[in-house]
């Protein structure tokens, strides 16, 4: 069995939120068919902290696969050139021996995945969800993080459980349909392809 660990952006500074983050990603991975080969998921709060912990673990080499699962923050020029994106955007140097396949992007943010799955949104937020306020599905990953977040917050503003980052976001994450995400989001297709190869 492959020994794998993935450092996640998300979960803030509280143990409760980190637990919700881990559960949300685990549920999504189970929906993707990874039930019997789930990696250890390590919510780290901010993306810089996730990167620091990833670098440390890569040096130790205690795992068969070490991944970094973060928001891309900006649209990607090349889905596969992850370290080039991180160098240009964040000035992050690729650790020695790390590969592009170890970086899993939510492009441009986790909310892009949530916005992509309209059926799950309708079930979660109910009749007060304003679908017309959401961004079009075409080329959704080319939208900025700000556009995606504002669209989701505006569309749910009249709902009793209006969208907020944190525990609500991870609750929805675990309900998303991988089939729908793969239909609309090339970066999600890439994540599933890499994890099928590595886990």
mmCIF file of C-alpha atoms in Angstrom:
data_model
loop_
_atom_site.group_PDB
_atom_site.id
_atom_site.type_symbol
_atom_site.label_atom_id
_atom_site.label_comp_id
_atom_site.label_asym_id
_atom_site.label_seq_id
_atom_site.Cartn_x
_atom_site.Cartn_y
_atom_site.Cartn_z
ATOM 1 C CA UNK A 1 0.000 0.000 0.000
ATOM 2 C CA UNK A 2 1.253 3.460 -0.947
ATOM 3 C CA UNK A 3 2.134 5.732 1.954
ATOM 4 C CA UNK A 4 0.988 9.209 0.958
ATOM 5 C CA UNK A 5 0.508 12.579 2.609
ATOM 6 C CA UNK A 6 -0.985 15.736 1.163
ATOM 7 C CA UNK A 7 -0.602 19.155 2.761
ATOM 8 C CA UNK A 8 -3.773 21.198 2.307
ATOM 9 C CA UNK A 9 -4.397 24.910 2.213
ATOM 10 C CA UNK A 10 -7.339 25.547 4.529
ATOM 11 C CA UNK A 11 -8.609 24.963 8.013
ATOM 12 C CA UNK A 12 -7.486 28.250 9.563
ATOM 13 C CA UNK A 13 -5.928 28.103 13.005
ATOM 14 C CA UNK A 14 -8.520 26.073 14.913
ATOM 15 C CA UNK A 15 -8.499 22.313 15.358
ATOM 16 C CA UNK A 16 -12.252 22.179 14.712
ATOM 17 C CA UNK A 17 -11.914 23.889 11.342
ATOM 18 C CA UNK A 18 -8.929 21.732 10.407
ATOM 19 C CA UNK A 19 -11.013 18.652 11.216
ATOM 20 C CA UNK A 20 -13.873 19.945 9.017
ATOM 21 C CA UNK A 21 -11.397 20.677 6.233
ATOM 22 C CA UNK A 22 -9.932 17.156 6.409
ATOM 23 C CA UNK A 23 -13.423 15.578 6.420
ATOM 24 C CA UNK A 24 -14.560 17.644 3.435
ATOM 25 C CA UNK A 25 -11.567 16.601 1.328
ATOM 26 C CA UNK A 26 -11.819 12.984 2.502
ATOM 27 C CA UNK A 27 -15.487 12.821 1.460
ATOM 28 C CA UNK A 28 -14.654 14.240 -1.944
ATOM 29 C CA UNK A 29 -11.821 11.735 -2.406
ATOM 30 C CA UNK A 30 -14.127 8.892 -1.408
ATOM 31 C CA UNK A 31 -16.636 10.127 -4.017
ATOM 32 C CA UNK A 32 -13.763 10.011 -6.523
ATOM 33 C CA UNK A 33 -13.233 6.312 -5.771
ATOM 34 C CA UNK A 34 -10.236 6.468 -3.428
ATOM 35 C CA UNK A 35 -12.011 4.770 -0.501
ATOM 36 C CA UNK A 36 -9.378 2.096 0.063
ATOM 37 C CA UNK A 37 -6.351 4.234 -0.684
ATOM 38 C CA UNK A 38 -6.937 7.533 1.065
ATOM 39 C CA UNK A 39 -3.819 9.596 1.729
ATOM 40 C CA UNK A 40 -3.099 11.274 5.041
ATOM 41 C CA UNK A 41 -4.501 14.784 4.721
ATOM 42 C CA UNK A 42 -2.837 17.560 6.692
ATOM 43 C CA UNK A 43 -4.754 20.872 6.773
ATOM 44 C CA UNK A 44 -2.215 23.622 7.355
ATOM 45 C CA UNK A 45 -4.243 26.828 7.440
ATOM 46 C CA UNK A 46 -2.612 29.271 5.035
ATOM 47 C CA UNK A 47 -0.946 28.290 1.767
ATOM 48 C CA UNK A 48 2.489 29.511 2.944
ATOM 49 C CA UNK A 49 2.317 27.189 5.926
ATOM 50 C CA UNK A 50 1.268 24.341 3.653
ATOM 51 C CA UNK A 51 4.251 25.025 1.409
ATOM 52 C CA UNK A 52 6.656 25.108 4.370
ATOM 53 C CA UNK A 53 5.390 21.766 5.682
ATOM 54 C CA UNK A 54 5.505 20.267 2.187
ATOM 55 C CA UNK A 55 9.153 21.314 1.799
ATOM 56 C CA UNK A 56 10.058 19.793 5.152
ATOM 57 C CA UNK A 57 8.377 16.479 4.347
ATOM 58 C CA UNK A 58 9.922 16.276 0.872
ATOM 59 C CA UNK A 59 13.368 16.441 2.513
ATOM 60 C CA UNK A 60 12.522 13.705 5.012
ATOM 61 C CA UNK A 61 11.301 11.256 2.330
ATOM 62 C CA UNK A 62 9.103 9.342 4.793
ATOM 63 C CA UNK A 63 6.294 8.911 2.245
ATOM 64 C CA UNK A 64 5.943 7.403 -1.227
ATOM 65 C CA UNK A 65 3.995 10.473 -2.330
ATOM 66 C CA UNK A 66 4.051 13.955 -0.811
ATOM 67 C CA UNK A 67 1.536 16.402 -2.257
ATOM 68 C CA UNK A 68 0.701 20.075 -1.888
ATOM 69 C CA UNK A 69 -2.993 20.894 -2.511
ATOM 70 C CA UNK A 70 -3.566 24.641 -2.675
ATOM 71 C CA UNK A 71 -5.424 27.387 -4.513
ATOM 72 C CA UNK A 72 -3.653 28.611 -7.629
ATOM 73 C CA UNK A 73 -4.944 32.093 -6.655
ATOM 74 C CA UNK A 74 -4.656 33.239 -10.292
ATOM 75 C CA UNK A 75 -5.634 31.558 -13.577
ATOM 76 C CA UNK A 76 -3.002 29.184 -14.969
ATOM 77 C CA UNK A 77 -1.195 29.615 -18.284
ATOM 78 C CA UNK A 78 -0.248 25.924 -18.285
ATOM 79 C CA UNK A 79 -2.051 23.413 -16.044
ATOM 80 C CA UNK A 80 0.995 21.170 -15.831
ATOM 81 C CA UNK A 81 3.641 23.852 -15.144
ATOM 82 C CA UNK A 82 2.769 24.229 -11.482
ATOM 83 C CA UNK A 83 6.173 25.225 -10.118
ATOM 84 C CA UNK A 84 6.621 27.811 -12.854
ATOM 85 C CA UNK A 85 3.285 29.342 -11.771
ATOM 86 C CA UNK A 86 4.329 29.344 -8.111
ATOM 87 C CA UNK A 87 7.716 30.860 -8.914
ATOM 88 C CA UNK A 88 6.193 33.629 -11.002
ATOM 89 C CA UNK A 89 3.321 34.371 -8.662
ATOM 90 C CA UNK A 90 4.690 33.669 -5.191
ATOM 91 C CA UNK A 91 8.430 33.528 -5.761
ATOM 92 C CA UNK A 92 8.400 29.962 -4.400
ATOM 93 C CA UNK A 93 11.407 27.913 -5.460
ATOM 94 C CA UNK A 94 10.746 24.294 -6.335
ATOM 95 C CA UNK A 95 12.324 22.037 -3.713
ATOM 96 C CA UNK A 96 15.075 19.824 -5.030
ATOM 97 C CA UNK A 97 13.627 16.601 -6.498
ATOM 98 C CA UNK A 98 10.032 17.889 -6.336
ATOM 99 C CA UNK A 99 7.937 17.510 -9.490
ATOM 100 C CA UNK A 100 5.045 19.407 -11.036
ATOM 101 C CA UNK A 101 2.837 16.421 -10.288
ATOM 102 C CA UNK A 102 3.211 16.966 -6.548
ATOM 103 C CA UNK A 103 1.334 20.280 -6.743
ATOM 104 C CA UNK A 104 -2.449 19.909 -6.953
ATOM 105 C CA UNK A 105 -4.229 23.137 -7.772
ATOM 106 C CA UNK A 106 -7.730 24.319 -7.059
ATOM 107 C CA UNK A 107 -7.952 26.831 -9.900
ATOM 108 C CA UNK A 108 -8.311 29.580 -8.949
ATOM 109 C CA UNK A 109 -9.750 28.683 -5.529
ATOM 110 C CA UNK A 110 -11.810 26.003 -3.802
ATOM 111 C CA UNK A 111 -14.967 28.019 -4.444
ATOM 112 C CA UNK A 112 -14.499 27.445 -8.187
ATOM 113 C CA UNK A 113 -15.308 23.789 -7.507
ATOM 114 C CA UNK A 114 -18.371 24.754 -5.473
ATOM 115 C CA UNK A 115 -19.671 27.161 -8.125
ATOM 116 C CA UNK A 116 -19.234 24.475 -10.798
ATOM 117 C CA UNK A 117 -21.699 22.027 -9.218
ATOM 118 C CA UNK A 118 -25.092 23.747 -9.604
ATOM 119 C CA UNK A 119 -27.198 20.751 -8.530
ATOM 120 C CA UNK A 120 -25.341 20.414 -5.243
ATOM 121 C CA UNK A 121 -25.628 24.169 -4.707
ATOM 122 C CA UNK A 122 -29.396 24.015 -5.220
ATOM 123 C CA UNK A 123 -29.768 21.133 -2.791
ATOM 124 C CA UNK A 124 -27.549 22.794 -0.183
ATOM 125 C CA UNK A 125 -28.872 26.370 -0.331
ATOM 126 C CA UNK A 126 -32.495 25.762 -1.329
ATOM 127 C CA UNK A 127 -34.923 27.951 -3.229
ATOM 128 C CA UNK A 128 -33.405 31.266 -2.140
ATOM 129 C CA UNK A 129 -30.237 30.578 -4.140
ATOM 130 C CA UNK A 130 -30.022 33.005 -7.073
ATOM 131 C CA UNK A 131 -28.544 30.842 -9.815
ATOM 132 C CA UNK A 132 -28.479 33.750 -12.267
ATOM 133 C CA UNK A 133 -25.958 35.541 -10.028
ATOM 134 C CA UNK A 134 -23.389 32.753 -10.462
ATOM 135 C CA UNK A 135 -20.625 33.001 -13.032
ATOM 136 C CA UNK A 136 -21.157 31.105 -16.289
ATOM 137 C CA UNK A 137 -19.702 27.595 -16.267
ATOM 138 C CA UNK A 138 -17.709 28.075 -19.464
ATOM 139 C CA UNK A 139 -14.023 28.749 -18.760
ATOM 140 C CA UNK A 140 -14.734 29.029 -15.031
ATOM 141 C CA UNK A 141 -11.084 28.406 -14.139
ATOM 142 C CA UNK A 142 -10.105 31.548 -16.054
ATOM 143 C CA UNK A 143 -12.002 33.691 -13.543
ATOM 144 C CA UNK A 144 -10.165 35.444 -10.747
ATOM 145 C CA UNK A 145 -10.530 34.303 -7.168
ATOM 146 C CA UNK A 146 -12.295 37.583 -6.332
ATOM 147 C CA UNK A 147 -14.863 37.101 -9.112
ATOM 148 C CA UNK A 148 -15.622 33.544 -8.009
ATOM 149 C CA UNK A 149 -16.015 34.426 -4.316
ATOM 150 C CA UNK A 150 -18.166 37.488 -4.977
ATOM 151 C CA UNK A 151 -20.395 35.516 -7.326
ATOM 152 C CA UNK A 152 -20.984 32.782 -4.761
ATOM 153 C CA UNK A 153 -21.579 35.185 -1.881
ATOM 154 C CA UNK A 154 -23.985 37.277 -3.944
ATOM 155 C CA UNK A 155 -25.937 34.259 -5.194
ATOM 156 C CA UNK A 156 -26.461 32.970 -1.641
ATOM 157 C CA UNK A 157 -27.015 36.315 0.092
ATOM 158 C CA UNK A 158 -30.749 35.660 0.706
ATOM 159 C CA UNK A 159 -30.243 32.077 1.915
ATOM 160 C CA UNK A 160 -30.500 31.291 5.635
ATOM 161 C CA UNK A 161 -27.131 29.538 5.310
ATOM 162 C CA UNK A 162 -25.437 32.148 3.060
ATOM 163 C CA UNK A 163 -21.991 31.085 1.903
ATOM 164 C CA UNK A 164 -19.023 31.834 4.135
ATOM 165 C CA UNK A 165 -15.525 30.472 4.005
ATOM 166 C CA UNK A 166 -14.800 28.032 6.797
ATOM 167 C CA UNK A 167 -17.031 25.298 8.117
ATOM 168 C CA UNK A 168 -19.786 25.857 5.531
ATOM 169 C CA UNK A 169 -17.338 25.685 2.647
ATOM 170 C CA UNK A 170 -15.950 22.310 3.762
ATOM 171 C CA UNK A 171 -19.464 20.937 4.307
ATOM 172 C CA UNK A 172 -20.331 21.685 0.670
ATOM 173 C CA UNK A 173 -16.959 20.397 -0.546
ATOM 174 C CA UNK A 174 -17.784 16.908 0.715
ATOM 175 C CA UNK A 175 -21.066 16.879 -1.221
ATOM 176 C CA UNK A 176 -19.680 17.835 -4.650
ATOM 177 C CA UNK A 177 -20.008 15.492 -7.600
ATOM 178 C CA UNK A 178 -16.651 14.504 -9.143
ATOM 179 C CA UNK A 179 -18.429 13.778 -12.434
ATOM 180 C CA UNK A 180 -19.732 17.349 -12.610
ATOM 181 C CA UNK A 181 -16.379 18.839 -11.592
ATOM 182 C CA UNK A 182 -14.520 16.794 -14.190
ATOM 183 C CA UNK A 183 -16.943 18.007 -16.857
ATOM 184 C CA UNK A 184 -16.260 21.689 -16.164
ATOM 185 C CA UNK A 185 -12.810 21.939 -14.566
ATOM 186 C CA UNK A 186 -9.576 20.825 -16.281
ATOM 187 C CA UNK A 187 -7.572 21.307 -13.071
ATOM 188 C CA UNK A 188 -9.858 18.900 -11.230
ATOM 189 C CA UNK A 189 -9.386 16.336 -14.011
ATOM 190 C CA UNK A 190 -5.627 16.735 -13.534
ATOM 191 C CA UNK A 191 -5.879 16.227 -9.749
ATOM 192 C CA UNK A 192 -7.863 12.995 -10.141
ATOM 193 C CA UNK A 193 -5.485 11.726 -12.851
ATOM 194 C CA UNK A 194 -2.424 12.333 -10.671
ATOM 195 C CA UNK A 195 -3.955 10.779 -7.565
ATOM 196 C CA UNK A 196 -5.023 7.690 -9.532
ATOM 197 C CA UNK A 197 -1.392 7.313 -10.624
ATOM 198 C CA UNK A 198 0.114 7.935 -7.191
ATOM 199 C CA UNK A 199 -2.202 6.373 -4.604
#
